Short mmCIF file of N, CA and C in Angstrom, two decimals:
data_model
loop_
_atom_site.label_atom_id
_atom_site.label_comp_id
_atom_site.label_asym_id
_atom_site.label_seq_id
_atom_site.Cartn_x
_atom_site.Cartn_y
_atom_site.Cartn_z
N UNK Q 22 -58.76 49.87 46.77
CA UNK Q 22 -58.00 49.38 45.65
C UNK Q 22 -56.54 49.24 46.10
N UNK Q 23 -55.84 48.27 45.53
CA UNK Q 23 -54.48 48.00 45.96
C UNK Q 23 -53.66 47.58 44.75
N UNK Q 24 -52.39 48.02 44.69
CA UNK Q 24 -51.48 47.50 43.68
C UNK Q 24 -50.08 47.43 44.26
N UNK Q 25 -49.22 46.69 43.61
CA UNK Q 25 -47.85 46.47 44.09
C UNK Q 25 -46.86 47.27 43.27
N UNK Q 26 -45.85 47.79 43.97
CA UNK Q 26 -44.70 48.42 43.34
C UNK Q 26 -43.50 47.70 43.94
N UNK Q 27 -42.96 46.76 43.20
CA UNK Q 27 -41.88 45.94 43.75
C UNK Q 27 -42.42 45.20 44.97
N UNK Q 28 -41.68 45.26 46.08
CA UNK Q 28 -42.15 44.57 47.28
C UNK Q 28 -43.22 45.35 48.05
N UNK Q 29 -43.44 46.60 47.67
CA UNK Q 29 -44.38 47.45 48.41
C UNK Q 29 -45.80 47.29 47.90
N UNK Q 30 -46.74 47.45 48.81
CA UNK Q 30 -48.15 47.41 48.49
C UNK Q 30 -48.70 48.82 48.64
N UNK Q 31 -49.47 49.28 47.66
CA UNK Q 31 -50.06 50.62 47.73
C UNK Q 31 -51.56 50.46 47.77
N UNK Q 32 -52.19 51.10 48.77
CA UNK Q 32 -53.64 51.02 48.92
C UNK Q 32 -54.26 52.41 48.75
N UNK Q 33 -55.45 52.42 48.20
CA UNK Q 33 -56.21 53.66 48.06
C UNK Q 33 -57.55 53.50 48.74
N UNK Q 34 -58.03 54.58 49.34
CA UNK Q 34 -59.34 54.55 49.99
C UNK Q 34 -60.45 54.51 48.93
N UNK Q 35 -61.58 53.94 49.27
CA UNK Q 35 -62.69 53.93 48.31
C UNK Q 35 -63.18 55.35 48.04
N UNK Q 36 -63.72 55.54 46.87
CA UNK Q 36 -64.26 56.86 46.51
C UNK Q 36 -65.44 57.21 47.42
N UNK Q 37 -65.68 58.48 47.56
CA UNK Q 37 -66.81 58.92 48.35
C UNK Q 37 -66.46 59.21 49.80
N UNK Q 38 -65.21 59.03 50.17
CA UNK Q 38 -64.79 59.33 51.53
C UNK Q 38 -63.57 60.25 51.48
N UNK Q 39 -63.77 61.50 51.03
CA UNK Q 39 -62.61 62.39 50.89
C UNK Q 39 -62.04 62.81 52.24
N UNK Q 40 -60.75 62.93 52.25
CA UNK Q 40 -60.04 63.43 53.43
C UNK Q 40 -59.06 64.47 52.94
N UNK Q 41 -59.19 65.67 53.44
CA UNK Q 41 -58.31 66.75 53.01
C UNK Q 41 -57.74 67.44 54.24
N UNK Q 42 -56.44 67.71 54.18
CA UNK Q 42 -55.80 68.46 55.25
C UNK Q 42 -54.58 69.16 54.69
N UNK Q 43 -54.25 70.30 55.25
CA UNK Q 43 -53.03 71.01 54.84
C UNK Q 43 -51.89 70.70 55.80
N UNK Q 44 -52.16 69.94 56.85
CA UNK Q 44 -51.15 69.59 57.83
C UNK Q 44 -50.30 68.42 57.31
N UNK Q 45 -49.01 68.65 57.14
CA UNK Q 45 -48.13 67.64 56.58
C UNK Q 45 -48.08 66.36 57.38
N UNK Q 46 -48.05 66.47 58.69
CA UNK Q 46 -48.00 65.28 59.54
C UNK Q 46 -49.29 64.47 59.40
N UNK Q 47 -50.42 65.15 59.34
CA UNK Q 47 -51.70 64.44 59.16
C UNK Q 47 -51.75 63.76 57.80
N UNK Q 48 -51.17 64.38 56.77
CA UNK Q 48 -51.12 63.76 55.45
C UNK Q 48 -50.32 62.46 55.49
N UNK Q 49 -49.18 62.49 56.16
CA UNK Q 49 -48.33 61.29 56.25
C UNK Q 49 -49.07 60.18 56.99
N UNK Q 50 -49.70 60.51 58.11
CA UNK Q 50 -50.44 59.51 58.88
C UNK Q 50 -51.56 58.93 58.03
N UNK Q 51 -52.29 59.77 57.31
CA UNK Q 51 -53.39 59.30 56.48
C UNK Q 51 -52.89 58.35 55.39
N UNK Q 52 -51.80 58.70 54.75
CA UNK Q 52 -51.25 57.84 53.69
C UNK Q 52 -50.77 56.52 54.27
N UNK Q 53 -50.13 56.56 55.42
CA UNK Q 53 -49.70 55.32 56.08
C UNK Q 53 -50.88 54.41 56.39
N UNK Q 54 -52.04 55.00 56.65
CA UNK Q 54 -53.24 54.22 56.98
C UNK Q 54 -54.00 53.78 55.72
N UNK Q 55 -53.47 54.14 54.55
CA UNK Q 55 -54.10 53.72 53.30
C UNK Q 55 -55.27 54.57 52.86
N UNK Q 56 -55.33 55.82 53.33
CA UNK Q 56 -56.46 56.69 52.96
C UNK Q 56 -56.29 57.36 51.60
N UNK Q 57 -55.17 57.17 50.95
CA UNK Q 57 -54.98 57.78 49.64
C UNK Q 57 -53.53 58.11 49.38
N UNK Q 58 -53.31 59.14 48.59
CA UNK Q 58 -51.97 59.58 48.24
C UNK Q 58 -51.82 61.05 48.59
N UNK Q 59 -50.57 61.52 48.62
CA UNK Q 59 -50.31 62.92 48.92
C UNK Q 59 -49.06 63.36 48.19
N UNK Q 60 -48.85 64.64 48.16
CA UNK Q 60 -47.62 65.21 47.63
C UNK Q 60 -46.76 65.61 48.80
N UNK Q 61 -45.55 65.08 48.84
CA UNK Q 61 -44.59 65.39 49.91
C UNK Q 61 -43.25 65.75 49.31
N UNK Q 62 -42.45 66.50 50.03
CA UNK Q 62 -41.07 66.67 49.58
C UNK Q 62 -40.41 65.29 49.55
N UNK Q 63 -39.61 65.03 48.54
CA UNK Q 63 -38.99 63.70 48.39
C UNK Q 63 -38.18 63.31 49.61
N UNK Q 64 -37.48 64.27 50.22
CA UNK Q 64 -36.65 63.89 51.36
C UNK Q 64 -37.49 63.45 52.56
N UNK Q 65 -38.76 63.81 52.59
CA UNK Q 65 -39.66 63.34 53.64
C UNK Q 65 -40.20 61.96 53.29
N UNK Q 66 -40.76 61.82 52.11
CA UNK Q 66 -41.34 60.55 51.70
C UNK Q 66 -40.31 59.44 51.54
N UNK Q 67 -39.16 59.76 50.98
CA UNK Q 67 -38.13 58.74 50.77
C UNK Q 67 -37.57 58.21 52.09
N UNK Q 68 -37.64 58.99 53.14
CA UNK Q 68 -37.10 58.58 54.44
C UNK Q 68 -38.04 57.63 55.18
N UNK Q 69 -39.28 57.51 54.72
CA UNK Q 69 -40.27 56.66 55.38
C UNK Q 69 -40.40 55.35 54.63
N UNK Q 70 -40.01 54.24 55.24
CA UNK Q 70 -40.08 52.96 54.53
C UNK Q 70 -41.49 52.49 54.21
N UNK Q 71 -42.51 53.08 54.82
CA UNK Q 71 -43.89 52.69 54.54
C UNK Q 71 -44.47 53.41 53.32
N UNK Q 72 -43.75 54.40 52.81
CA UNK Q 72 -44.25 55.18 51.68
C UNK Q 72 -43.45 54.87 50.42
N UNK Q 73 -44.13 54.92 49.29
CA UNK Q 73 -43.47 54.75 47.99
C UNK Q 73 -43.93 55.88 47.07
N UNK Q 74 -43.11 56.17 46.10
CA UNK Q 74 -43.50 57.17 45.11
C UNK Q 74 -44.55 56.58 44.18
N UNK Q 75 -45.45 57.43 43.71
CA UNK Q 75 -46.47 56.99 42.77
C UNK Q 75 -45.78 56.81 41.41
N UNK Q 76 -45.90 55.62 40.83
CA UNK Q 76 -45.21 55.38 39.55
C UNK Q 76 -45.77 56.27 38.45
N UNK Q 77 -44.87 56.66 37.56
CA UNK Q 77 -45.28 57.47 36.41
C UNK Q 77 -45.43 58.94 36.68
N UNK Q 78 -45.06 59.40 37.87
CA UNK Q 78 -45.17 60.83 38.17
C UNK Q 78 -43.80 61.49 38.07
N UNK Q 79 -43.81 62.76 37.77
CA UNK Q 79 -42.57 63.52 37.67
C UNK Q 79 -42.34 64.31 38.95
N UNK Q 80 -41.07 64.63 39.20
CA UNK Q 80 -40.74 65.50 40.32
C UNK Q 80 -41.11 66.93 39.96
N UNK Q 81 -41.56 67.68 40.94
CA UNK Q 81 -41.92 69.08 40.72
C UNK Q 81 -40.96 69.95 41.51
N UNK Q 82 -40.20 70.76 40.82
CA UNK Q 82 -39.29 71.68 41.48
C UNK Q 82 -40.02 73.01 41.67
N UNK Q 83 -40.07 73.48 42.91
CA UNK Q 83 -40.87 74.64 43.23
C UNK Q 83 -40.06 75.88 43.54
N UNK Q 84 -38.97 76.09 42.88
CA UNK Q 84 -38.26 77.34 43.09
C UNK Q 84 -36.97 77.17 43.85
N UNK Q 85 -36.58 78.24 44.49
CA UNK Q 85 -35.29 78.28 45.14
C UNK Q 85 -35.45 78.53 46.64
N UNK Q 86 -34.38 78.31 47.34
CA UNK Q 86 -34.34 78.55 48.78
C UNK Q 86 -33.52 79.81 49.02
N UNK Q 87 -34.06 80.71 49.78
CA UNK Q 87 -33.38 81.97 50.07
C UNK Q 87 -32.99 82.03 51.54
N UNK Q 88 -31.84 82.58 51.81
CA UNK Q 88 -31.42 82.89 53.17
C UNK Q 88 -31.32 84.40 53.25
N UNK Q 89 -32.20 85.00 54.01
CA UNK Q 89 -32.25 86.46 54.11
C UNK Q 89 -31.48 86.94 55.32
N UNK Q 90 -30.80 88.05 55.14
CA UNK Q 90 -30.10 88.69 56.25
C UNK Q 90 -30.57 90.12 56.35
N UNK Q 91 -30.29 90.71 57.47
CA UNK Q 91 -30.79 92.06 57.72
C UNK Q 91 -29.71 93.09 57.41
N UNK Q 92 -30.00 93.93 56.42
CA UNK Q 92 -29.16 95.06 56.07
C UNK Q 92 -27.67 94.81 56.10
N UNK Q 93 -26.99 95.58 56.90
CA UNK Q 93 -25.53 95.54 56.97
C UNK Q 93 -24.99 94.33 57.72
N UNK Q 94 -25.84 93.58 58.41
CA UNK Q 94 -25.33 92.43 59.17
C UNK Q 94 -24.74 91.36 58.27
N UNK Q 95 -25.15 91.33 57.00
CA UNK Q 95 -24.59 90.30 56.12
C UNK Q 95 -23.10 90.46 55.92
N UNK Q 96 -22.59 91.62 56.21
CA UNK Q 96 -21.15 91.87 56.04
C UNK Q 96 -20.34 91.50 57.28
N UNK Q 97 -21.02 91.19 58.38
CA UNK Q 97 -20.28 90.82 59.58
C UNK Q 97 -19.72 89.41 59.43
N UNK Q 98 -18.63 89.16 60.13
CA UNK Q 98 -17.95 87.88 59.99
C UNK Q 98 -18.84 86.72 60.40
N UNK Q 99 -19.53 86.82 61.52
CA UNK Q 99 -20.32 85.67 61.98
C UNK Q 99 -21.49 85.37 61.06
N UNK Q 100 -22.13 86.40 60.51
CA UNK Q 100 -23.23 86.16 59.58
C UNK Q 100 -22.69 85.57 58.27
N UNK Q 101 -21.57 86.09 57.80
CA UNK Q 101 -20.96 85.56 56.59
C UNK Q 101 -20.56 84.08 56.78
N UNK Q 102 -19.96 83.77 57.94
CA UNK Q 102 -19.58 82.38 58.22
C UNK Q 102 -20.80 81.47 58.30
N UNK Q 103 -21.84 81.96 58.93
CA UNK Q 103 -23.07 81.16 59.02
C UNK Q 103 -23.66 80.93 57.63
N UNK Q 104 -23.71 81.96 56.81
CA UNK Q 104 -24.24 81.84 55.46
C UNK Q 104 -23.43 80.84 54.64
N UNK Q 105 -22.12 80.90 54.77
CA UNK Q 105 -21.26 79.94 54.05
C UNK Q 105 -21.49 78.52 54.56
N UNK Q 106 -21.65 78.37 55.87
CA UNK Q 106 -21.90 77.05 56.46
C UNK Q 106 -23.22 76.47 55.93
N UNK Q 107 -24.28 77.25 55.98
CA UNK Q 107 -25.58 76.78 55.51
C UNK Q 107 -25.51 76.44 54.02
N UNK Q 108 -24.84 77.27 53.25
CA UNK Q 108 -24.71 77.01 51.81
C UNK Q 108 -23.99 75.69 51.55
N UNK Q 109 -22.91 75.43 52.28
CA UNK Q 109 -22.17 74.16 52.11
C UNK Q 109 -23.03 72.96 52.50
N UNK Q 110 -23.76 73.08 53.61
CA UNK Q 110 -24.60 71.97 54.06
C UNK Q 110 -25.72 71.68 53.06
N UNK Q 111 -26.35 72.73 52.55
CA UNK Q 111 -27.41 72.53 51.56
C UNK Q 111 -26.85 71.92 50.28
N UNK Q 112 -25.68 72.36 49.86
CA UNK Q 112 -25.05 71.80 48.66
C UNK Q 112 -24.76 70.32 48.86
N UNK Q 113 -24.34 69.94 50.07
CA UNK Q 113 -24.05 68.53 50.35
C UNK Q 113 -25.31 67.67 50.28
N UNK Q 114 -26.44 68.24 50.59
CA UNK Q 114 -27.71 67.51 50.57
C UNK Q 114 -28.53 67.77 49.30
N UNK Q 115 -27.94 68.41 48.32
CA UNK Q 115 -28.68 68.79 47.10
C UNK Q 115 -29.39 67.60 46.44
N UNK Q 116 -28.74 66.44 46.25
CA UNK Q 116 -29.47 65.33 45.61
C UNK Q 116 -30.68 64.88 46.44
N UNK Q 117 -30.53 64.82 47.74
CA UNK Q 117 -31.64 64.42 48.62
C UNK Q 117 -32.78 65.43 48.53
N UNK Q 118 -32.46 66.71 48.59
CA UNK Q 118 -33.48 67.75 48.53
C UNK Q 118 -34.16 67.82 47.17
N UNK Q 119 -33.44 67.41 46.12
CA UNK Q 119 -33.99 67.43 44.76
C UNK Q 119 -34.76 66.16 44.42
N UNK Q 120 -34.79 65.20 45.36
CA UNK Q 120 -35.53 63.97 45.11
C UNK Q 120 -34.79 62.96 44.28
N UNK Q 121 -33.48 63.07 44.25
CA UNK Q 121 -32.66 62.16 43.44
C UNK Q 121 -32.03 61.06 44.27
N UNK Q 122 -32.49 60.87 45.49
CA UNK Q 122 -31.85 59.93 46.41
C UNK Q 122 -32.35 58.51 46.29
N UNK Q 123 -33.47 58.29 45.64
CA UNK Q 123 -34.01 56.91 45.62
C UNK Q 123 -33.56 56.15 44.39
#
């Protein structure tokens, strides 16, 4: 089965030929080959020009991202600087990570 979303063509595999994998790379390859659909982080799917979002679906937010440090090391200057750096970089990419980039 096939349908269009703007200039993109979306194909689905015929029923009766299920393909299941937990490997993200295998999922992307399968979808590119027209074997069906998959759930991907938006920043992965949006970066691939061969993939389109399924129309009528909502984004699913799955919690928060944690940066863990070991005991007293979080108080050291280098760990604190690294934590601040990672926090700033993640904040800069927040729309992309939240799927708001398309």
